[in-house]
Amino acid sequence: MLTVRLPKIGSIAAWRSEARRLAAEGVPAEHVRWTQDDAQDLFASTDAPRAAPVEIRLSKQALFDIESSLYHRDPQRFARAYALVLRLGRGEIRWGDRADDTLRKLLHQRKEVGRDIHKMHAFVRFNEVTPKGANRRAFAAWFEPDNPITEAAAPFFAKRFGDMDWVIATPTLTARFIAGALSFEETAEHTRPPEDASHDLWRTYYANIFNPARLMPEAMRSEMPKKYWKNLPEARLIPELIRTAPARAAEMQAKMPSIPPAFAAKAVATRAPMPEGITPDTIKQHLDACTRCPIGCRATQGVPGEGPLTARLMVVGEQPGDAEDLSGKPFTGPAGQLFDSCAAKAGLDRRQTYVTNAVKHFKFTPRGKRRLHQRPDADEIEHCKWWLDLERDWVKPRLILAMGATPALALTGSSRNITRRRGTIEHTPEGTPVLLTSHPSYLLRLPEAQARQEAEARFTADLARAVQICA
Ligand code: URA
């Protein structure tokens, strides 16, 4: 019997190369013992009888299914997969032959692995652990999957949280994403981190992706098995979420989309009464919990305005973009960079300006791994106006600069063509002057350099005019 000892990290690639080597040497499946045990093994041997060599040639799908099944916890998985590839190589079975017990079992386990990965993507909860003064935010999470899937599940988090450092520990492996590099190590400590770690971000995140369907006992049982609950400190939020979400829950139970399409999302919008006593210090936490419209249910977090409450100038954009949704601050992405550079040319000091958005959450549509910006509709703008009005009341600006059609509608109530209104001053219903200009994202989208330069010059001139009015 030949013993093949696979590493705990990178075991799939190691299995692949060992399987090819052994098949080429004609080592029969029943003479190979596959193990990941470190312990010295008295019966380990490097010898086995030989049969005819087998060339392994698999379709992409077959290779994917076989390798995915190797993330299963079944100790027999490596042996089963090797036996199967030999039979496939010898032409004894065809891929997809469901009558074959071994193949059926492998495909079943591959499915279980897929489900487990999906659950890990959905239920990992990060705790913020950013050290003081660090320039990248850092997060940590503990998760207990059914199968050793950490290596298969981690790349998703690397894409989704690529601008942060994070660690996800599982009982077997720990995935580490530091400064953009993903690595794995064996988990040293086999218990979850202490309860008293900071869970603020964890809770915030949960409140924002909260899906009331999870309140349904049936849905909870199938979607969030009880054993995951102990790793969800946001379970404490559930009573409050239940209180604020019954209407959505009832309707979503019927529809059950985890990310509702636009029409369904509209149907589940709540008209929850606004909380009282919100202050500039607490607006963020209230925004994070806001479910007045469907956008808030899907974004990572709410993005309030930023700047001194004594500012004479208030700048209002449309809504946070992908970068702002992750950073929690307005105008930090590409549109923010263009705004900053034009502001510098116009003599506009952003530190003296209150910068905010008409809509406080990122509205997007998922496209593969990307989140594509979607314009908020009139209903959503109307719902979010409550927050903008609150900020306006705190700041009482001398002038508001509305960048684009969305803030123009929120502030003046008019949806007339913004290109024609650019550069003009209109008023809020209370009489605050509103200078209308283009949105920096619009400038970024202009395909022609000449047109973009001209539009940028007009935008900069509008900023300079705003500075002058507020001087
Ligand atoms: N676009 C906006 O309108 N606001 C932001 O904060 C970022 C991009």
CSV table of C-alpha atoms and ligand atoms in Angstrom, one decimal:
chain,number,residue,atom,x,y,z
A,1,MET,CA,0.0,0.0,0.0
A,2,LEU,CA,1.4,3.4,-1.0
A,3,THR,CA,0.7,6.2,1.4
A,4,VAL,CA,0.3,9.7,0.0
A,5,ARG,CA,0.4,12.4,2.6
A,6,LEU,CA,-1.2,15.6,1.4
A,7,PRO,CA,-0.6,19.0,3.0
A,8,LYS,CA,-3.4,20.7,5.0
A,9,ILE,CA,-3.0,23.9,2.9
A,10,GLY,CA,-3.0,23.5,-0.9
A,11,SER,CA,-4.2,19.9,-0.6
A,12,ILE,CA,-6.3,20.1,-3.8
A,13,ALA,CA,-3.4,21.1,-6.0
A,14,ALA,CA,-1.2,18.5,-4.3
A,15,TRP,CA,-3.8,15.8,-4.9
A,16,ARG,CA,-4.0,16.8,-8.6
A,17,SER,CA,-0.3,16.4,-9.2
A,18,GLU,CA,0.0,13.2,-7.1
A,19,ALA,CA,-3.0,11.7,-8.9
A,20,ARG,CA,-1.6,12.5,-12.3
A,21,ARG,CA,1.8,11.1,-11.3
A,22,LEU,CA,0.4,7.9,-9.8
A,23,ALA,CA,-2.0,7.3,-12.7
A,24,ALA,CA,0.9,7.7,-15.2
A,25,GLU,CA,2.8,5.1,-13.2
A,26,GLY,CA,-0.1,2.8,-13.3
A,27,VAL,CA,-0.7,2.6,-9.5
A,28,PRO,CA,-4.1,1.1,-8.9
A,29,ALA,CA,-6.5,3.0,-6.7
A,30,GLU,CA,-6.9,0.1,-4.1
A,31,HIS,CA,-3.1,0.3,-3.5
A,32,VAL,CA,-3.1,4.0,-2.5
A,33,ARG,CA,-3.9,5.4,0.9
A,34,TRP,CA,-4.5,9.1,1.0
A,35,THR,CA,-4.0,11.0,4.3
A,36,GLN,CA,-3.6,14.5,5.7
A,37,ASP,CA,-2.4,13.2,9.1
A,38,ASP,CA,0.9,14.6,10.4
A,39,ALA,CA,1.4,11.6,12.7
A,40,GLN,CA,4.1,9.2,11.8
A,41,ASP,CA,2.4,6.1,10.5
A,42,LEU,CA,3.9,2.7,11.1
A,43,PHE,CA,2.1,1.3,8.1
A,44,ALA,CA,3.1,4.1,5.7
A,45,SER,CA,4.8,2.7,2.6
A,46,THR,CA,6.1,4.1,-0.6
A,47,ASP,CA,5.6,0.9,-2.6
A,48,ALA,CA,2.7,-0.5,-4.6
A,49,PRO,CA,2.2,-2.8,-7.5
A,50,ARG,CA,1.9,-1.3,-11.0
A,51,ALA,CA,-0.7,-1.8,-13.7
A,52,ALA,CA,-1.0,-0.2,-17.1
A,53,PRO,CA,-0.4,3.6,-17.1
A,54,VAL,CA,-3.5,5.8,-17.3
A,55,GLU,CA,-3.5,9.3,-18.9
A,56,ILE,CA,-5.9,11.5,-17.0
A,57,ARG,CA,-7.8,13.8,-19.4
A,58,LEU,CA,-10.8,15.6,-17.9
A,59,SER,CA,-13.2,18.1,-19.2
A,60,LYS,CA,-13.1,21.5,-17.5
A,61,GLN,CA,-16.4,20.8,-15.8
A,62,ALA,CA,-15.3,17.3,-14.6
A,63,LEU,CA,-12.1,18.8,-13.1
A,64,PHE,CA,-14.0,21.5,-11.4
A,65,ASP,CA,-16.6,19.1,-9.9
A,66,ILE,CA,-13.9,16.7,-8.8
A,67,GLU,CA,-11.7,19.3,-7.2
A,68,SER,CA,-14.7,21.0,-5.6
A,69,SER,CA,-15.7,17.7,-4.0
A,70,LEU,CA,-12.3,17.5,-2.4
A,71,TYR,CA,-13.2,20.3,0.0
A,72,HIS,CA,-15.7,17.9,1.6
A,73,ARG,CA,-14.9,16.6,5.1
A,74,ASP,CA,-15.2,13.0,4.1
A,75,PRO,CA,-11.8,11.3,4.7
A,76,GLN,CA,-12.4,9.0,1.7
A,77,ARG,CA,-12.7,11.9,-0.7
A,78,PHE,CA,-9.2,11.8,-2.1
A,79,ALA,CA,-9.3,8.0,-2.6
A,80,ARG,CA,-12.7,8.2,-4.2
A,81,ALA,CA,-11.7,10.9,-6.6
A,82,TYR,CA,-8.5,9.0,-7.6
A,83,ALA,CA,-10.4,5.8,-8.2
A,84,LEU,CA,-12.9,7.8,-10.3
A,85,VAL,CA,-10.3,9.6,-12.5
A,86,LEU,CA,-8.6,6.2,-13.2
A,87,ARG,CA,-11.9,4.7,-14.4
A,88,LEU,CA,-12.6,7.8,-16.5
A,89,GLY,CA,-9.1,7.6,-17.9
A,90,ARG,CA,-9.6,4.0,-18.8
A,91,GLY,CA,-13.0,4.8,-20.4
A,92,GLU,CA,-14.9,2.6,-18.0
A,93,ILE,CA,-17.4,5.3,-17.2
A,94,ARG,CA,-18.4,8.6,-18.8
A,95,TRP,CA,-18.6,11.9,-16.9
A,96,GLY,CA,-22.2,12.6,-15.9
A,97,ASP,CA,-23.2,8.9,-15.6
A,98,ARG,CA,-25.5,9.2,-12.7
A,99,ALA,CA,-26.0,5.5,-12.5
A,100,ASP,CA,-22.5,5.2,-11.2
A,101,ASP,CA,-22.5,5.2,-7.4
A,102,THR,CA,-19.0,6.7,-7.0
A,103,LEU,CA,-19.7,9.5,-9.4
A,104,ARG,CA,-23.1,10.2,-7.8
A,105,LYS,CA,-21.6,10.4,-4.4
A,106,LEU,CA,-18.9,12.7,-5.5
A,107,LEU,CA,-21.3,15.0,-7.2
A,108,HIS,CA,-23.5,15.0,-4.1
A,109,GLN,CA,-20.5,16.0,-1.9
A,110,ARG,CA,-19.6,18.7,-4.4
A,111,LYS,CA,-23.1,20.1,-4.0
A,112,GLU,CA,-22.7,20.1,-0.3
A,113,VAL,CA,-19.4,21.9,-0.6
A,114,GLY,CA,-21.0,24.5,-2.8
A,115,ARG,CA,-23.8,25.1,-0.3
A,116,ASP,CA,-21.3,25.3,2.5
A,117,ILE,CA,-19.3,27.9,0.6
A,118,HIS,CA,-22.4,29.9,-0.1
A,119,LYS,CA,-23.3,29.9,3.6
A,120,MET,CA,-19.8,31.0,4.5
A,121,HIS,CA,-20.1,33.9,2.1
A,122,ALA,CA,-23.4,34.9,3.6
A,123,PHE,CA,-22.7,34.4,7.3
A,124,VAL,CA,-19.2,35.4,8.0
A,125,ARG,CA,-19.4,38.4,10.3
A,126,PHE,CA,-16.4,40.7,10.7
A,127,ASN,CA,-15.4,42.6,13.8
A,128,GLU,CA,-13.4,45.8,13.3
A,129,VAL,CA,-10.0,45.6,14.7
A,130,THR,CA,-8.2,48.5,13.1
A,131,PRO,CA,-5.2,49.5,15.1
A,132,LYS,CA,-4.9,53.3,15.9
A,133,GLY,CA,-3.2,55.2,13.1
A,134,ALA,CA,-3.4,52.4,10.6
A,135,ASN,CA,-4.1,53.4,7.0
A,136,ARG,CA,-6.1,50.3,6.1
A,137,ARG,CA,-9.1,49.2,8.1
A,138,ALA,CA,-8.8,45.7,9.6
A,139,PHE,CA,-11.4,43.1,10.4
A,140,ALA,CA,-11.5,39.7,12.0
A,141,ALA,CA,-14.1,37.0,11.9
A,142,TRP,CA,-14.6,33.5,13.2
A,143,PHE,CA,-16.6,30.9,11.3
A,144,GLU,CA,-17.3,27.2,11.6
A,145,PRO,CA,-18.1,25.7,8.2
A,146,ASP,CA,-19.3,22.0,7.9
A,147,ASN,CA,-16.4,21.2,5.6
A,148,PRO,CA,-12.8,22.4,5.2
A,149,ILE,CA,-13.7,25.0,2.6
A,150,THR,CA,-11.7,28.0,3.8
A,151,GLU,CA,-9.4,28.1,0.8
A,152,ALA,CA,-12.2,27.8,-1.7
A,153,ALA,CA,-14.4,30.5,0.1
A,154,ALA,CA,-11.7,33.1,0.8
A,155,PRO,CA,-11.1,34.6,-2.7
A,156,PHE,CA,-14.7,35.9,-2.6
A,157,PHE,CA,-13.8,38.0,0.4
A,158,ALA,CA,-10.6,39.1,-1.1
A,159,LYS,CA,-12.6,40.6,-4.1
A,160,ARG,CA,-15.4,41.9,-2.0
A,161,PHE,CA,-13.2,43.5,0.7
A,162,GLY,CA,-10.1,44.1,-1.3
A,163,ASP,CA,-9.3,47.5,0.2
A,164,MET,CA,-9.3,46.2,3.8
A,165,ASP,CA,-7.1,43.9,5.7
A,166,TRP,CA,-9.0,40.9,7.2
A,167,VAL,CA,-8.6,37.6,8.9
A,168,ILE,CA,-11.2,34.8,8.8
A,169,ALA,CA,-10.4,32.0,11.3
A,170,THR,CA,-12.1,28.6,11.0
A,171,PRO,CA,-11.4,25.6,13.2
A,172,THR,CA,-8.9,24.2,10.6
A,173,LEU,CA,-7.5,27.0,8.5
A,174,THR,CA,-7.2,30.7,8.9
A,175,ALA,CA,-7.4,33.0,5.8
A,176,ARG,CA,-5.4,36.2,6.0
A,177,PHE,CA,-5.8,39.1,3.6
A,178,ILE,CA,-3.1,41.7,4.4
A,179,ALA,CA,-2.1,44.5,2.1
A,180,GLY,CA,-3.8,42.8,-0.8
A,181,ALA,CA,-2.2,39.4,-0.4
A,182,LEU,CA,-4.2,36.3,0.5
A,183,SER,CA,-2.5,33.6,2.5
A,184,PHE,CA,-3.5,30.6,4.7
A,185,GLU,CA,-2.2,29.1,7.8
A,186,GLU,CA,-3.4,26.4,10.2
A,187,THR,CA,-5.5,27.8,12.9
A,188,ALA,CA,-3.6,27.8,16.1
A,189,GLU,CA,-6.4,28.5,18.5
A,190,HIS,CA,-9.3,26.2,17.9
A,191,THR,CA,-12.0,28.3,19.6
A,192,ARG,CA,-13.9,31.4,18.5
A,193,PRO,CA,-12.6,34.8,19.7
A,194,PRO,CA,-13.9,36.3,23.0
A,195,GLU,CA,-17.4,37.7,23.0
A,196,ASP,CA,-16.3,41.1,24.3
A,197,ALA,CA,-14.5,42.0,21.0
A,198,SER,CA,-16.0,45.1,19.3
A,199,HIS,CA,-19.0,44.1,17.3
A,200,ASP,CA,-20.2,47.6,16.3
A,201,LEU,CA,-19.4,47.2,12.6
A,202,TRP,CA,-20.6,43.6,12.7
A,203,ARG,CA,-24.0,44.9,13.9
A,204,THR,CA,-24.1,47.8,11.5
A,205,TYR,CA,-23.4,45.6,8.6
A,206,TYR,CA,-26.0,43.1,9.6
A,207,ALA,CA,-28.6,45.7,10.2
A,208,ASN,CA,-28.0,46.9,6.6
A,209,ILE,CA,-28.1,43.6,4.9
A,210,PHE,CA,-30.8,42.4,7.1
A,211,ASN,CA,-33.3,40.2,5.3
A,212,PRO,CA,-36.6,39.9,7.1
A,213,ALA,CA,-37.2,36.6,5.5
A,214,ARG,CA,-34.7,35.2,7.9
A,215,LEU,CA,-37.2,35.9,10.7
A,216,MET,CA,-39.3,33.2,9.2
A,217,PRO,CA,-38.7,30.0,11.2
A,218,GLU,CA,-38.7,27.8,8.1
A,219,ALA,CA,-36.4,30.1,6.2
A,220,MET,CA,-34.1,30.4,9.2
A,221,ARG,CA,-33.9,26.7,9.6
A,222,SER,CA,-32.9,26.1,6.0
A,223,GLU,CA,-30.8,29.3,5.5
A,224,MET,CA,-29.2,29.8,8.8
A,225,PRO,CA,-28.8,26.6,10.7
A,226,LYS,CA,-28.8,27.1,14.5
A,227,LYS,CA,-25.2,26.2,14.9
A,228,TYR,CA,-24.2,29.4,13.1
A,229,TRP,CA,-26.2,31.5,15.5
A,230,LYS,CA,-23.6,31.5,18.2
A,231,ASN,CA,-21.2,33.3,15.8
A,232,LEU,CA,-23.8,36.1,15.1
A,233,PRO,CA,-23.7,38.7,17.9
A,234,GLU,CA,-26.1,40.7,15.8
A,235,ALA,CA,-28.8,38.2,16.9
A,236,ARG,CA,-29.3,40.8,19.7
A,237,LEU,CA,-30.6,43.2,17.0
A,238,ILE,CA,-33.3,40.8,15.9
A,239,PRO,CA,-36.0,42.1,18.3
A,240,GLU,CA,-35.6,45.6,17.0
A,241,LEU,CA,-35.4,44.4,13.4
A,242,ILE,CA,-38.5,42.4,13.9
A,243,ARG,CA,-40.3,45.4,15.3
A,244,THR,CA,-39.4,47.6,12.3
A,245,ALA,CA,-39.7,45.1,9.5
A,246,PRO,CA,-43.0,43.2,9.7
A,247,ALA,CA,-44.4,44.6,6.5
A,248,ARG,CA,-41.3,43.7,4.6
A,249,ALA,CA,-41.1,40.3,6.2
A,250,ALA,CA,-44.7,39.4,5.2
A,251,GLU,CA,-44.2,40.4,1.6
A,252,MET,CA,-40.8,39.0,1.2
A,253,GLN,CA,-41.9,35.7,2.5
A,254,ALA,CA,-44.1,35.4,-0.5
A,255,LYS,CA,-41.4,36.5,-2.9
A,256,MET,CA,-38.3,35.2,-1.1
A,257,PRO,CA,-35.7,36.9,-3.2
A,258,SER,CA,-32.5,37.6,-1.2
A,259,ILE,CA,-31.8,40.5,-3.4
A,260,PRO,CA,-35.2,41.7,-4.6
A,261,PRO,CA,-35.5,42.9,-8.2
A,262,ALA,CA,-36.4,46.5,-8.5
A,263,PHE,CA,-40.1,46.1,-8.8
A,264,ALA,CA,-40.2,43.8,-5.7
A,265,ALA,CA,-37.9,46.0,-3.8
A,266,LYS,CA,-40.4,48.8,-4.3
A,267,ALA,CA,-43.2,46.7,-3.1
A,268,VAL,CA,-41.4,46.0,0.2
A,269,ALA,CA,-40.5,49.5,1.0
A,270,THR,CA,-41.5,50.6,4.4
A,271,ARG,CA,-42.9,53.8,5.6
A,272,ALA,CA,-41.5,53.5,9.1
A,273,PRO,CA,-41.9,56.6,11.3
A,274,MET,CA,-38.7,58.6,11.7
A,275,PRO,CA,-36.8,58.2,14.9
A,276,GLU,CA,-36.7,61.2,17.2
A,277,GLY,CA,-33.8,63.0,18.8
A,278,ILE,CA,-31.2,62.4,16.2
A,279,THR,CA,-28.0,64.4,16.6
A,280,PRO,CA,-24.9,64.9,14.4
A,281,ASP,CA,-23.2,62.3,16.6
A,282,THR,CA,-25.9,59.7,16.2
A,283,ILE,CA,-27.0,60.2,12.6
A,284,LYS,CA,-24.7,57.5,11.4
A,285,GLN,CA,-26.1,54.8,13.5
A,286,HIS,CA,-29.7,55.8,12.7
A,287,LEU,CA,-28.8,55.9,9.0
A,288,ASP,CA,-27.3,52.4,9.2
A,289,ALA,CA,-30.6,51.1,10.6
A,290,CYS,CA,-32.8,53.0,8.1
A,291,THR,CA,-35.2,50.8,6.1
A,292,ARG,CA,-37.4,53.6,4.8
A,293,CYS,CA,-36.6,52.5,1.3
A,294,PRO,CA,-35.2,49.3,-0.2
A,295,ILE,CA,-31.8,50.9,-0.9
A,296,GLY,CA,-31.0,51.0,2.7
A,297,CYS,CA,-31.6,47.3,3.0
A,298,ARG,CA,-28.9,46.4,0.5
A,299,ALA,CA,-26.1,48.8,1.0
A,300,THR,CA,-23.2,48.1,3.4
A,301,GLN,CA,-23.8,51.2,5.5
A,302,GLY,CA,-25.4,54.6,5.5
A,303,VAL,CA,-23.2,57.6,4.5
A,304,PRO,CA,-24.0,60.8,6.3
A,305,GLY,CA,-22.6,64.2,5.4
A,306,GLU,CA,-19.2,65.4,6.5
A,307,GLY,CA,-17.9,68.8,7.5
A,308,PRO,CA,-18.4,71.6,10.0
A,309,LEU,CA,-22.0,72.4,11.0
A,310,THR,CA,-20.9,76.0,10.8
A,311,ALA,CA,-20.2,75.7,7.1
A,312,ARG,CA,-21.6,78.5,4.9
A,313,LEU,CA,-21.6,76.2,1.9
A,314,MET,CA,-23.3,72.9,1.7
A,315,VAL,CA,-22.4,70.6,-1.3
A,316,VAL,CA,-24.9,67.9,-2.2
A,317,GLY,CA,-24.2,65.0,-4.5
A,318,GLU,CA,-26.5,62.2,-5.6
A,319,GLN,CA,-25.7,59.1,-3.5
A,320,PRO,CA,-22.6,57.2,-2.2
A,321,GLY,CA,-20.9,55.2,-4.8
A,322,ASP,CA,-19.2,51.8,-4.4
A,323,ALA,CA,-16.1,53.3,-2.6
A,324,GLU,CA,-18.2,55.5,-0.3
A,325,ASP,CA,-20.4,52.5,0.6
A,326,LEU,CA,-17.3,50.8,1.8
A,327,SER,CA,-15.6,53.8,3.4
A,328,GLY,CA,-18.8,55.3,5.0
A,329,LYS,CA,-17.7,58.8,3.9
A,330,PRO,CA,-19.0,60.9,1.1
A,331,PHE,CA,-17.0,61.6,-2.1
A,332,THR,CA,-14.0,59.4,-1.4
A,333,GLY,CA,-14.0,57.5,-4.8
A,334,PRO,CA,-13.3,58.7,-8.3
A,335,ALA,CA,-16.0,61.4,-8.4
A,336,GLY,CA,-14.7,62.6,-5.0
A,337,GLN,CA,-11.2,62.9,-6.4
A,338,LEU,CA,-12.4,64.9,-9.4
A,339,PHE,CA,-14.4,67.1,-7.1
A,340,ASP,CA,-11.4,67.7,-4.9
A,341,SER,CA,-9.2,68.6,-7.8
A,342,CYS,CA,-11.7,71.1,-9.2
A,343,ALA,CA,-12.3,72.4,-5.7
A,344,ALA,CA,-8.6,73.1,-5.3
A,345,LYS,CA,-8.6,75.1,-8.6
A,346,ALA,CA,-11.7,77.0,-7.5
A,347,GLY,CA,-10.3,77.9,-4.1
A,348,LEU,CA,-13.0,75.8,-2.4
A,349,ASP,CA,-11.7,74.5,1.0
A,350,ARG,CA,-13.5,71.2,1.6
A,351,ARG,CA,-12.6,71.4,5.3
A,352,GLN,CA,-14.8,74.5,5.5
A,353,THR,CA,-17.6,72.9,3.5
A,354,TYR,CA,-20.4,70.5,4.5
A,355,VAL,CA,-20.4,67.7,1.9
A,356,THR,CA,-23.3,65.3,1.7
A,357,ASN,CA,-25.6,63.4,-0.6
A,358,ALA,CA,-29.3,63.6,-1.4
A,359,VAL,CA,-29.6,59.8,-0.9
A,360,LYS,CA,-27.6,58.2,1.9
A,361,HIS,CA,-27.2,54.7,0.7
A,362,PHE,CA,-25.6,53.2,-2.4
A,363,LYS,CA,-28.1,51.9,-4.9
A,364,PHE,CA,-26.6,49.3,-7.1
A,365,THR,CA,-27.4,46.2,-9.2
A,366,PRO,CA,-25.1,43.2,-8.8
A,367,ARG,CA,-23.4,42.1,-12.0
A,368,GLY,CA,-21.2,39.2,-11.3
A,369,LYS,CA,-18.7,40.4,-8.8
A,370,ARG,CA,-19.3,44.1,-9.6
A,371,ARG,CA,-21.9,46.4,-8.2
A,372,LEU,CA,-23.2,48.7,-10.8
A,373,HIS,CA,-24.5,52.2,-9.8
A,374,GLN,CA,-28.2,52.7,-10.3
A,375,ARG,CA,-29.9,56.1,-10.1
A,376,PRO,CA,-32.2,56.5,-7.2
A,377,ASP,CA,-35.8,57.0,-8.3
A,378,ALA,CA,-38.1,59.9,-7.3
A,379,ASP,CA,-39.7,57.8,-4.6
A,380,GLU,CA,-36.4,56.9,-3.0
A,381,ILE,CA,-35.2,60.5,-3.3
A,382,GLU,CA,-38.4,61.6,-1.5
A,383,HIS,CA,-37.8,59.1,1.3
A,384,CYS,CA,-34.3,60.1,1.9
A,385,LYS,CA,-35.0,63.8,1.8
A,386,TRP,CA,-35.9,63.6,5.5
A,387,TRP,CA,-32.2,63.0,6.2
A,388,LEU,CA,-31.1,65.8,4.0
A,389,ASP,CA,-33.6,68.2,5.5
A,390,LEU,CA,-32.2,67.3,8.9
A,391,GLU,CA,-28.7,68.1,7.9
A,392,ARG,CA,-29.8,71.3,6.3
A,393,ASP,CA,-31.5,72.3,9.5
A,394,TRP,CA,-28.3,71.7,11.4
A,395,VAL,CA,-26.0,73.5,9.0
A,396,LYS,CA,-28.3,76.3,7.8
A,397,PRO,CA,-26.0,77.0,4.9
A,398,ARG,CA,-25.9,80.3,3.1
A,399,LEU,CA,-25.8,78.5,-0.2
A,400,ILE,CA,-26.3,74.9,-1.4
A,401,LEU,CA,-24.4,73.6,-4.4
A,402,ALA,CA,-26.5,70.8,-6.0
A,403,MET,CA,-24.4,68.6,-8.1
A,404,GLY,CA,-26.7,66.7,-10.6
A,405,ALA,CA,-30.3,66.0,-11.2
A,406,THR,CA,-30.9,64.0,-8.0
A,407,PRO,CA,-30.0,66.8,-5.4
A,408,ALA,CA,-31.7,69.3,-7.7
A,409,LEU,CA,-34.9,67.4,-7.4
A,410,ALA,CA,-34.5,66.8,-3.7
A,411,LEU,CA,-33.8,70.5,-3.0
A,412,THR,CA,-36.0,72.3,-5.4
A,413,GLY,CA,-38.7,69.8,-6.1
A,414,SER,CA,-38.2,70.2,-9.9
A,415,SER,CA,-37.0,67.5,-12.2
A,416,ARG,CA,-36.5,69.7,-15.2
A,417,ASN,CA,-33.5,69.0,-17.4
A,418,ILE,CA,-30.4,69.7,-15.4
A,419,THR,CA,-28.2,70.5,-18.4
A,420,ARG,CA,-30.4,73.5,-19.1
A,421,ARG,CA,-30.5,74.6,-15.5
A,422,ARG,CA,-26.8,74.3,-14.9
A,423,GLY,CA,-25.2,77.5,-13.6
A,424,THR,CA,-28.6,79.0,-12.4
A,425,ILE,CA,-29.7,79.7,-8.9
A,426,GLU,CA,-33.0,78.3,-7.7
A,427,HIS,CA,-34.4,78.0,-4.1
A,428,THR,CA,-35.5,75.4,-1.6
A,429,PRO,CA,-39.1,75.8,-0.4
A,430,GLU,CA,-37.7,77.6,2.7
A,431,GLY,CA,-35.8,80.0,0.5
A,432,THR,CA,-32.2,78.8,0.7
A,433,PRO,CA,-30.5,79.5,-2.6
A,434,VAL,CA,-29.4,76.5,-4.6
A,435,LEU,CA,-26.7,76.8,-7.2
A,436,LEU,CA,-27.2,74.0,-9.8
A,437,THR,CA,-24.2,72.3,-11.4
A,438,SER,CA,-23.2,69.1,-13.0
A,439,HIS,CA,-22.3,66.0,-11.1
A,440,PRO,CA,-18.6,65.1,-11.2
A,441,SER,CA,-19.5,61.5,-12.3
A,442,TYR,CA,-21.1,63.0,-15.4
A,443,LEU,CA,-17.8,64.7,-16.2
A,444,LEU,CA,-15.9,61.4,-15.7
A,445,ARG,CA,-18.2,59.7,-18.2
A,446,LEU,CA,-17.8,62.1,-21.0
A,447,PRO,CA,-15.9,60.2,-23.7
A,448,GLU,CA,-14.3,63.1,-25.6
A,449,ALA,CA,-11.3,64.9,-24.0
A,450,GLN,CA,-12.3,68.3,-25.4
A,451,ALA,CA,-15.9,68.0,-24.2
A,452,ARG,CA,-14.7,66.9,-20.8
A,453,GLN,CA,-12.3,69.7,-20.4
A,454,GLU,CA,-15.0,72.3,-21.2
A,455,ALA,CA,-17.5,70.7,-18.8
A,456,GLU,CA,-14.8,70.6,-16.1
A,457,ALA,CA,-14.0,74.2,-16.7
A,458,ARG,CA,-17.7,75.1,-16.3
A,459,PHE,CA,-18.0,72.9,-13.2
A,460,THR,CA,-14.9,74.6,-11.6
A,461,ALA,CA,-16.4,78.0,-12.4
A,462,ASP,CA,-19.6,77.0,-10.6
A,463,LEU,CA,-17.5,76.0,-7.6
A,464,ALA,CA,-15.7,79.3,-7.7
A,465,ARG,CA,-19.0,81.1,-7.8
A,466,ALA,CA,-20.2,79.2,-4.8
A,467,VAL,CA,-17.1,80.2,-2.9
A,468,GLN,CA,-17.6,83.8,-3.9
A,469,ILE,CA,-21.3,83.8,-2.8
A,470,CYS,CA,-20.3,82.4,0.6
A,471,ALA,CA,-17.3,84.7,1.2
B,1,URA,N1,-21.2,60.3,-6.1
B,1,URA,C1,-22.0,61.0,-5.3
B,1,URA,O1,-23.0,61.6,-5.7
B,1,URA,N2,-21.7,61.0,-4.0
B,1,URA,C2,-20.7,60.4,-3.4
B,1,URA,O2,-20.5,60.5,-2.2
B,1,URA,C3,-19.9,59.7,-4.3
B,1,URA,C4,-20.1,59.6,-5.6
